[in-house]
Amino acid sequence: MTAPHPHPLPRADWLALGREEALLPDQRIVDAHHHLWHKAHDPYTAAELLADRDGHKIVATIFAEGETGYRTDGPEELKPVGETELAVALSGLQVGTDVARGIVGFADMTLGAGVAPVLEAHIAAGQGRFRGIRYSVPWHADPSARGSTRVRPAGFYYDPQVRAGLAELEKRGLVFDAWAYHTQLLDIVDLARAMPGLSIVMDHVGGPIGIGPYADRRDEVFADWSHGIRRLASCPNVTIKLGGLGMRLNGFAFHERTRPPTSEQLAQAWGPYLTTCIEAFGPDRAMFETNFPVDKGAAPGGTVWNCFKRIAGAASTDERDALFFGTANRVYALGLA
């Protein structure tokens, strides 16, 4: 039996059934996390990214690594630098949006201090846009609970070699994007406390699992997840990305409906998670992300942004600007006025 794809693939005809007019169209936005890739089964180009704005004022974006565009020759550890080169080739101001204003690439942290030349190669290739490394470590003992094709060993963030590699990031003022499941949040708490000078960004609200053994335990998962989130928020060097809930992992299964969800329906489902993160971290340490095209299988871009704007509806103007623009601009040193 073939395992399901880790995220629902976008269907243009289905997505077209759920277009919405943009709420607060003048709110400036940095999309804090998206991918661009040329994967045969799931291509996503800069042109598609721009089309997915759906009338929202996205002034800049942050490209997140997705194992694409790697070099095909040369030293193995330098092959991921090809993805930064690809991101630069796709970057720049396009119809009002500075695509890939910040680039988050991949480097093998198990190299320890030996990762230094790889980071220098990324910085050079990034032409002023390279901002950090993402190292995803989703792990669960039960394969049915895994929502990613990436599987790392348990306790990966405790590895002294990995921490030596992360120290090289810290030396260069680079950001570390972490991605793991909610069952691993305390691993990241330990890392953050052990390396208080390292800027850590927790991707996708900390990965609450809603499949496999957790499929019928949403309240229990929410309690465990929210406990981990509050612990993580106690670490001042950690910020969090608000989004990434459209994956198969999370178990909402919007892609199985006959029509896409409305922004109200998304806000009802995702709101408790996003609101908990905003309350725990504060607007100055939280930033909205689309996680497209991964989350595009769940809803159109305009609907996702409208959902976020509904959730932030009670925030002050300054708080809302931080969530949509300011936090990402500061954490990733984008230099936007």
Short mmCIF file of C-alpha atoms in Angstrom, two decimals:
data_model
loop_
_atom_site.label_atom_id
_atom_site.label_comp_id
_atom_site.label_asym_id
_atom_site.label_seq_id
_atom_site.Cartn_x
_atom_site.Cartn_y
_atom_site.Cartn_z
CA MET A 1 0.00 0.00 0.00
CA THR A 2 1.35 3.42 -0.98
CA ALA A 3 1.65 5.89 1.89
CA PRO A 4 -0.38 9.11 1.46
CA HIS A 5 1.48 12.21 0.37
CA PRO A 6 2.55 14.21 3.45
CA HIS A 7 0.39 17.11 2.38
CA PRO A 8 -2.76 17.35 0.25
CA LEU A 9 -1.80 18.46 -3.25
CA PRO A 10 -3.49 21.68 -4.49
CA ARG A 11 -6.36 21.26 -6.97
CA ALA A 12 -6.98 24.41 -9.00
CA ASP A 13 -10.62 23.62 -9.82
CA TRP A 14 -11.42 22.94 -6.15
CA LEU A 15 -9.58 26.03 -4.91
CA ALA A 16 -11.46 28.21 -7.42
CA LEU A 17 -14.70 27.42 -5.57
CA GLY A 18 -13.52 29.28 -2.47
CA ARG A 19 -12.15 32.66 -3.49
CA GLU A 20 -12.77 35.54 -1.06
CA GLU A 21 -12.32 39.29 -1.26
CA ALA A 22 -9.36 40.43 0.82
CA LEU A 23 -10.09 41.80 4.28
CA LEU A 24 -7.96 44.78 5.40
CA PRO A 25 -6.29 44.96 1.96
CA ASP A 26 -3.94 47.77 3.05
CA GLN A 27 -2.37 45.73 5.87
CA ARG A 28 1.27 45.20 4.90
CA ILE A 29 2.41 41.60 5.17
CA VAL A 30 5.61 39.60 5.21
CA ASP A 31 4.80 35.98 4.42
CA ALA A 32 7.13 34.43 6.98
CA HIS A 33 7.34 30.97 5.40
CA HIS A 34 6.78 29.57 1.93
CA HIS A 35 8.52 27.27 -0.52
CA LEU A 36 9.36 27.47 -4.22
CA TRP A 37 10.23 24.29 -6.04
CA HIS A 38 10.21 22.44 -9.33
CA LYS A 39 9.07 19.06 -8.03
CA ALA A 40 7.40 17.07 -10.80
CA HIS A 41 4.38 16.09 -8.67
CA ASP A 42 3.92 19.50 -7.04
CA PRO A 43 5.61 22.45 -8.81
CA TYR A 44 5.33 25.90 -7.21
CA THR A 45 6.78 28.95 -8.93
CA ALA A 46 7.19 32.60 -8.03
CA ALA A 47 4.37 33.41 -10.46
CA GLU A 48 2.03 31.09 -8.56
CA LEU A 49 3.13 32.59 -5.25
CA LEU A 50 2.23 36.05 -6.53
CA ALA A 51 -1.14 34.86 -7.83
CA ASP A 52 -1.90 33.38 -4.42
CA ARG A 53 -1.79 36.84 -2.82
CA ASP A 54 -5.46 37.21 -3.82
CA GLY A 55 -5.51 40.97 -3.22
CA HIS A 56 -3.54 40.96 0.04
CA LYS A 57 -0.63 43.39 0.40
CA ILE A 58 2.31 41.01 0.69
CA VAL A 59 5.35 43.27 0.52
CA ALA A 60 8.00 40.59 1.06
CA THR A 61 8.42 36.88 1.65
CA ILE A 62 10.75 34.46 3.38
CA PHE A 63 11.79 31.43 1.38
CA ALA A 64 12.11 28.25 3.44
CA GLU A 65 14.16 25.28 2.30
CA GLY A 66 12.33 22.35 0.76
CA GLU A 67 15.04 20.03 -0.54
CA THR A 68 14.97 21.42 -4.06
CA GLY A 69 17.54 22.75 -6.51
CA TYR A 70 20.48 21.01 -4.86
CA ARG A 71 23.76 20.95 -6.72
CA THR A 72 24.29 17.71 -8.59
CA ASP A 73 28.05 17.57 -8.18
CA GLY A 74 30.79 18.71 -5.82
CA PRO A 75 31.16 17.95 -2.10
CA GLU A 76 28.06 16.36 -0.57
CA GLU A 77 27.83 18.89 2.27
CA LEU A 78 27.74 21.79 -0.22
CA LYS A 79 24.98 20.41 -2.44
CA PRO A 80 22.18 22.16 -0.45
CA VAL A 81 23.78 25.52 -1.33
CA GLY A 82 22.18 25.01 -4.74
CA GLU A 83 18.81 25.70 -3.15
CA THR A 84 19.99 29.11 -1.97
CA GLU A 85 21.27 29.76 -5.50
CA LEU A 86 17.84 28.81 -6.86
CA ALA A 87 16.06 31.07 -4.38
CA VAL A 88 18.26 34.00 -5.39
CA ALA A 89 17.49 33.35 -9.06
CA LEU A 90 13.76 33.51 -8.27
CA SER A 91 14.01 36.47 -5.88
CA GLY A 92 13.49 40.18 -6.27
CA LEU A 93 10.75 42.81 -6.42
CA GLN A 94 7.92 41.42 -8.51
CA VAL A 95 4.61 43.27 -8.86
CA GLY A 96 4.94 44.87 -5.43
CA THR A 97 6.32 41.83 -3.59
CA ASP A 98 10.00 41.29 -2.76
CA VAL A 99 10.07 37.52 -3.25
CA ALA A 100 12.57 35.67 -1.06
CA ARG A 101 13.70 38.85 0.67
CA GLY A 102 15.00 36.41 3.27
CA ILE A 103 16.26 32.90 2.50
CA VAL A 104 16.36 30.04 5.00
CA GLY A 105 18.38 27.14 3.64
CA PHE A 106 19.61 23.74 4.77
CA ALA A 107 22.94 22.56 6.13
CA ASP A 108 23.82 19.32 7.87
CA MET A 109 24.17 20.26 11.52
CA THR A 110 25.71 16.87 12.32
CA LEU A 111 28.89 18.28 10.78
CA GLY A 112 29.35 20.17 14.03
CA ALA A 113 31.89 22.97 13.75
CA GLY A 114 32.64 21.58 10.30
CA VAL A 115 29.44 23.19 9.03
CA ALA A 116 31.17 26.61 9.05
CA PRO A 117 32.34 26.53 5.39
CA VAL A 118 28.86 25.41 4.32
CA LEU A 119 27.32 28.41 6.06
CA GLU A 120 29.87 30.71 4.44
CA ALA A 121 28.97 29.22 1.05
CA HIS A 122 25.27 29.88 1.70
CA ILE A 123 26.01 33.46 2.74
CA ALA A 124 28.02 34.06 -0.43
CA ALA A 125 25.39 32.43 -2.64
CA GLY A 126 22.60 34.38 -0.95
CA GLN A 127 23.84 37.77 -2.18
CA GLY A 128 22.62 39.53 0.95
CA ARG A 129 19.40 37.53 1.30
CA PHE A 130 20.56 34.48 3.28
CA ARG A 131 19.22 34.55 6.83
CA GLY A 132 19.48 31.12 8.39
CA ILE A 133 19.09 27.36 8.38
CA ARG A 134 16.10 25.11 8.88
CA TYR A 135 16.74 21.64 10.22
CA SER A 136 13.57 19.59 10.48
CA VAL A 137 13.58 16.76 13.01
CA PRO A 138 10.03 15.34 13.10
CA TRP A 139 10.14 12.03 14.94
CA HIS A 140 7.54 9.71 16.38
CA ALA A 141 7.80 6.04 17.28
CA ASP A 142 4.50 5.30 15.52
CA PRO A 143 4.82 5.67 11.72
CA SER A 144 1.08 6.43 11.46
CA ALA A 145 1.65 9.62 13.48
CA ARG A 146 4.28 10.95 11.11
CA GLY A 147 3.20 13.70 8.75
CA SER A 148 6.56 14.15 7.06
CA THR A 149 8.80 12.07 4.86
CA ARG A 150 11.73 13.40 6.89
CA VAL A 151 12.55 11.20 9.85
CA ARG A 152 15.42 12.03 12.20
CA PRO A 153 16.60 10.09 15.23
CA ALA A 154 14.85 10.69 18.54
CA GLY A 155 16.51 13.35 20.69
CA PHE A 156 18.30 14.89 17.73
CA TYR A 157 18.53 18.38 19.24
CA TYR A 158 20.45 16.97 22.23
CA ASP A 159 23.30 15.71 20.02
CA PRO A 160 26.55 17.57 20.94
CA GLN A 161 27.58 17.61 17.28
CA VAL A 162 24.30 19.24 16.28
CA ARG A 163 24.68 21.86 19.01
CA ALA A 164 28.24 22.54 17.86
CA GLY A 165 26.83 23.15 14.39
CA LEU A 166 24.16 25.46 15.77
CA ALA A 167 26.88 27.38 17.60
CA GLU A 168 28.29 28.23 14.16
CA LEU A 169 24.92 29.72 13.24
CA GLU A 170 24.93 31.77 16.42
CA LYS A 171 28.44 33.09 15.73
CA ARG A 172 27.23 34.47 12.40
CA GLY A 173 24.00 35.95 13.72
CA LEU A 174 21.96 33.53 11.64
CA VAL A 175 18.50 32.26 12.55
CA PHE A 176 17.68 28.64 13.29
CA ASP A 177 14.27 27.45 12.09
CA ALA A 178 13.13 24.38 14.04
CA TRP A 179 10.42 22.00 12.88
CA ALA A 180 9.22 19.10 15.00
CA TYR A 181 6.02 17.57 16.36
CA HIS A 182 4.24 18.71 19.52
CA THR A 183 5.60 15.61 21.28
CA GLN A 184 9.11 17.05 20.84
CA LEU A 185 8.52 20.61 22.06
CA LEU A 186 10.40 20.10 25.31
CA ASP A 187 13.47 19.06 23.29
CA ILE A 188 13.45 22.54 21.78
CA VAL A 189 12.92 24.12 25.19
CA ASP A 190 16.09 22.38 26.37
CA LEU A 191 17.97 23.56 23.29
CA ALA A 192 16.79 27.15 23.73
CA ARG A 193 17.87 27.23 27.36
CA ALA A 194 21.24 25.64 26.58
CA MET A 195 21.91 28.16 23.78
CA PRO A 196 20.27 31.43 24.88
CA GLY A 197 22.16 33.44 22.27
CA LEU A 198 20.75 31.44 19.35
CA SER A 199 17.71 32.93 17.63
CA ILE A 200 15.27 30.03 17.25
CA VAL A 201 12.07 30.19 15.22
CA MET A 202 9.53 27.43 15.85
CA ASP A 203 7.79 26.58 12.60
CA HIS A 204 4.12 25.71 12.13
CA VAL A 205 2.91 26.41 15.70
CA GLY A 206 4.91 23.46 17.00
CA GLY A 207 3.33 20.68 14.96
CA PRO A 208 0.22 19.45 16.81
CA ILE A 209 -0.45 15.92 15.55
CA GLY A 210 -4.00 14.99 14.56
CA ILE A 211 -3.50 11.68 12.76
CA GLY A 212 -2.69 8.09 13.66
CA PRO A 213 -3.07 7.45 17.40
CA TYR A 214 -4.00 11.13 17.91
CA ALA A 215 -6.87 11.25 15.40
CA ASP A 216 -9.62 11.11 18.04
CA ARG A 217 -7.76 12.84 20.85
CA ARG A 218 -7.81 16.50 19.79
CA ASP A 219 -8.61 17.87 23.26
CA GLU A 220 -5.84 15.81 24.85
CA VAL A 221 -3.37 16.83 22.15
CA PHE A 222 -4.34 20.48 22.56
CA ALA A 223 -3.67 20.31 26.29
CA ASP A 224 -0.27 18.67 25.81
CA TRP A 225 0.63 20.96 22.93
CA SER A 226 -0.40 24.16 24.74
CA HIS A 227 1.66 23.14 27.78
CA GLY A 228 4.69 22.75 25.52
CA ILE A 229 3.98 26.06 23.81
CA ARG A 230 3.87 27.93 27.11
CA ARG A 231 7.15 26.32 28.15
CA LEU A 232 8.69 27.28 24.82
CA ALA A 233 7.41 30.85 25.12
CA SER A 234 9.27 31.18 28.43
CA CYS A 235 12.51 31.12 26.40
CA PRO A 236 13.10 34.71 25.22
CA ASN A 237 15.25 33.61 22.27
CA VAL A 238 12.36 31.73 20.64
CA THR A 239 9.77 33.17 18.25
CA ILE A 240 6.99 31.26 16.51
CA LYS A 241 5.42 31.04 13.08
CA LEU A 242 1.63 31.13 13.00
CA GLY A 243 0.41 28.74 10.32
CA GLY A 244 1.28 25.37 8.87
CA LEU A 245 -1.98 23.81 10.07
CA GLY A 246 -3.15 22.75 6.61
CA MET A 247 -0.96 19.67 6.48
CA ARG A 248 -2.27 16.11 6.65
CA LEU A 249 -0.38 15.86 9.96
CA ASN A 250 -2.80 18.19 11.73
CA GLY A 251 -5.86 16.12 10.90
CA PHE A 252 -8.30 18.87 9.91
CA ALA A 253 -8.82 17.23 6.49
CA PHE A 254 -10.29 20.29 4.77
CA HIS A 255 -9.07 18.85 1.47
CA GLU A 256 -11.65 16.06 1.78
CA ARG A 257 -14.59 18.48 1.61
CA THR A 258 -16.55 19.14 -1.58
CA ARG A 259 -15.69 22.86 -1.33
CA PRO A 260 -12.79 24.73 0.25
CA PRO A 261 -13.35 26.07 3.77
CA THR A 262 -14.29 29.70 4.28
CA SER A 263 -12.02 31.97 6.30
CA GLU A 264 -14.58 31.79 9.12
CA GLN A 265 -14.38 28.00 9.14
CA LEU A 266 -10.59 28.08 9.11
CA ALA A 267 -10.58 30.59 11.95
CA GLN A 268 -12.89 28.38 14.00
CA ALA A 269 -10.64 25.34 13.52
CA TRP A 270 -7.22 27.00 13.67
CA GLY A 271 -8.06 29.88 15.97
CA PRO A 272 -7.47 28.11 19.31
CA TYR A 273 -3.94 27.18 18.23
CA LEU A 274 -3.02 30.54 16.74
CA THR A 275 -4.57 32.51 19.61
CA THR A 276 -2.78 30.37 22.20
CA CYS A 277 0.54 31.10 20.49
CA ILE A 278 -0.14 34.83 20.26
CA GLU A 279 -1.11 34.99 23.93
CA ALA A 280 1.92 32.95 25.00
CA PHE A 281 4.56 34.66 22.86
CA GLY A 282 3.01 38.09 22.32
CA PRO A 283 2.73 39.83 18.93
CA ASP A 284 6.40 40.84 18.98
CA ARG A 285 7.47 37.18 18.96
CA ALA A 286 4.92 35.72 16.54
CA MET A 287 4.53 35.97 12.76
CA PHE A 288 1.99 34.71 10.25
CA GLU A 289 3.02 32.28 7.50
CA THR A 290 1.19 30.62 4.60
CA ASN A 291 3.43 27.55 4.35
CA PHE A 292 2.44 27.45 0.68
CA PRO A 293 2.24 25.37 -1.39
CA VAL A 294 2.12 22.79 1.42
CA ASP A 295 -1.00 24.34 2.99
CA LYS A 296 -2.49 25.31 -0.38
CA GLY A 297 -4.12 21.90 -0.58
CA ALA A 298 -6.35 22.96 2.33
CA ALA A 299 -7.50 26.43 1.23
CA PRO A 300 -6.83 29.29 -1.22
CA GLY A 301 -4.25 31.90 -0.29
CA GLY A 302 -6.75 34.70 0.14
CA THR A 303 -8.85 32.57 2.45
CA VAL A 304 -5.82 31.74 4.60
CA TRP A 305 -4.87 35.42 4.94
CA ASN A 306 -8.48 36.35 5.72
CA CYS A 307 -8.49 33.68 8.42
CA PHE A 308 -5.38 35.21 9.96
CA LYS A 309 -6.91 38.69 9.81
CA ARG A 310 -10.06 37.47 11.54
CA ILE A 311 -7.99 35.89 14.30
CA ALA A 312 -6.01 39.12 14.75
CA GLY A 313 -9.18 41.20 14.64
CA ALA A 314 -9.12 42.12 18.33
CA ALA A 315 -5.48 43.22 18.22
CA SER A 316 -4.47 46.88 18.22
CA THR A 317 -3.08 48.39 15.03
CA ASP A 318 0.49 48.08 16.33
CA GLU A 319 -0.03 44.50 17.47
CA ARG A 320 -1.53 43.53 14.14
CA ASP A 321 1.34 45.15 12.26
CA ALA A 322 3.82 43.16 14.36
CA LEU A 323 2.06 39.87 13.64
CA PHE A 324 1.80 40.45 9.90
CA PHE A 325 4.97 42.45 9.26
CA GLY A 326 7.15 43.67 12.10
CA THR A 327 8.19 40.46 13.83
CA ALA A 328 9.31 38.75 10.62
CA ASN A 329 11.05 41.93 9.48
CA ARG A 330 13.01 42.14 12.74
CA VAL A 331 13.79 38.47 13.37
CA TYR A 332 15.01 37.88 9.83
CA ALA A 333 16.69 41.29 9.54
CA LEU A 334 14.89 42.12 6.30
CA GLY A 335 15.54 45.85 6.62
CA LEU A 336 12.09 46.91 5.44
CA ALA A 337 10.99 50.41 6.39
#
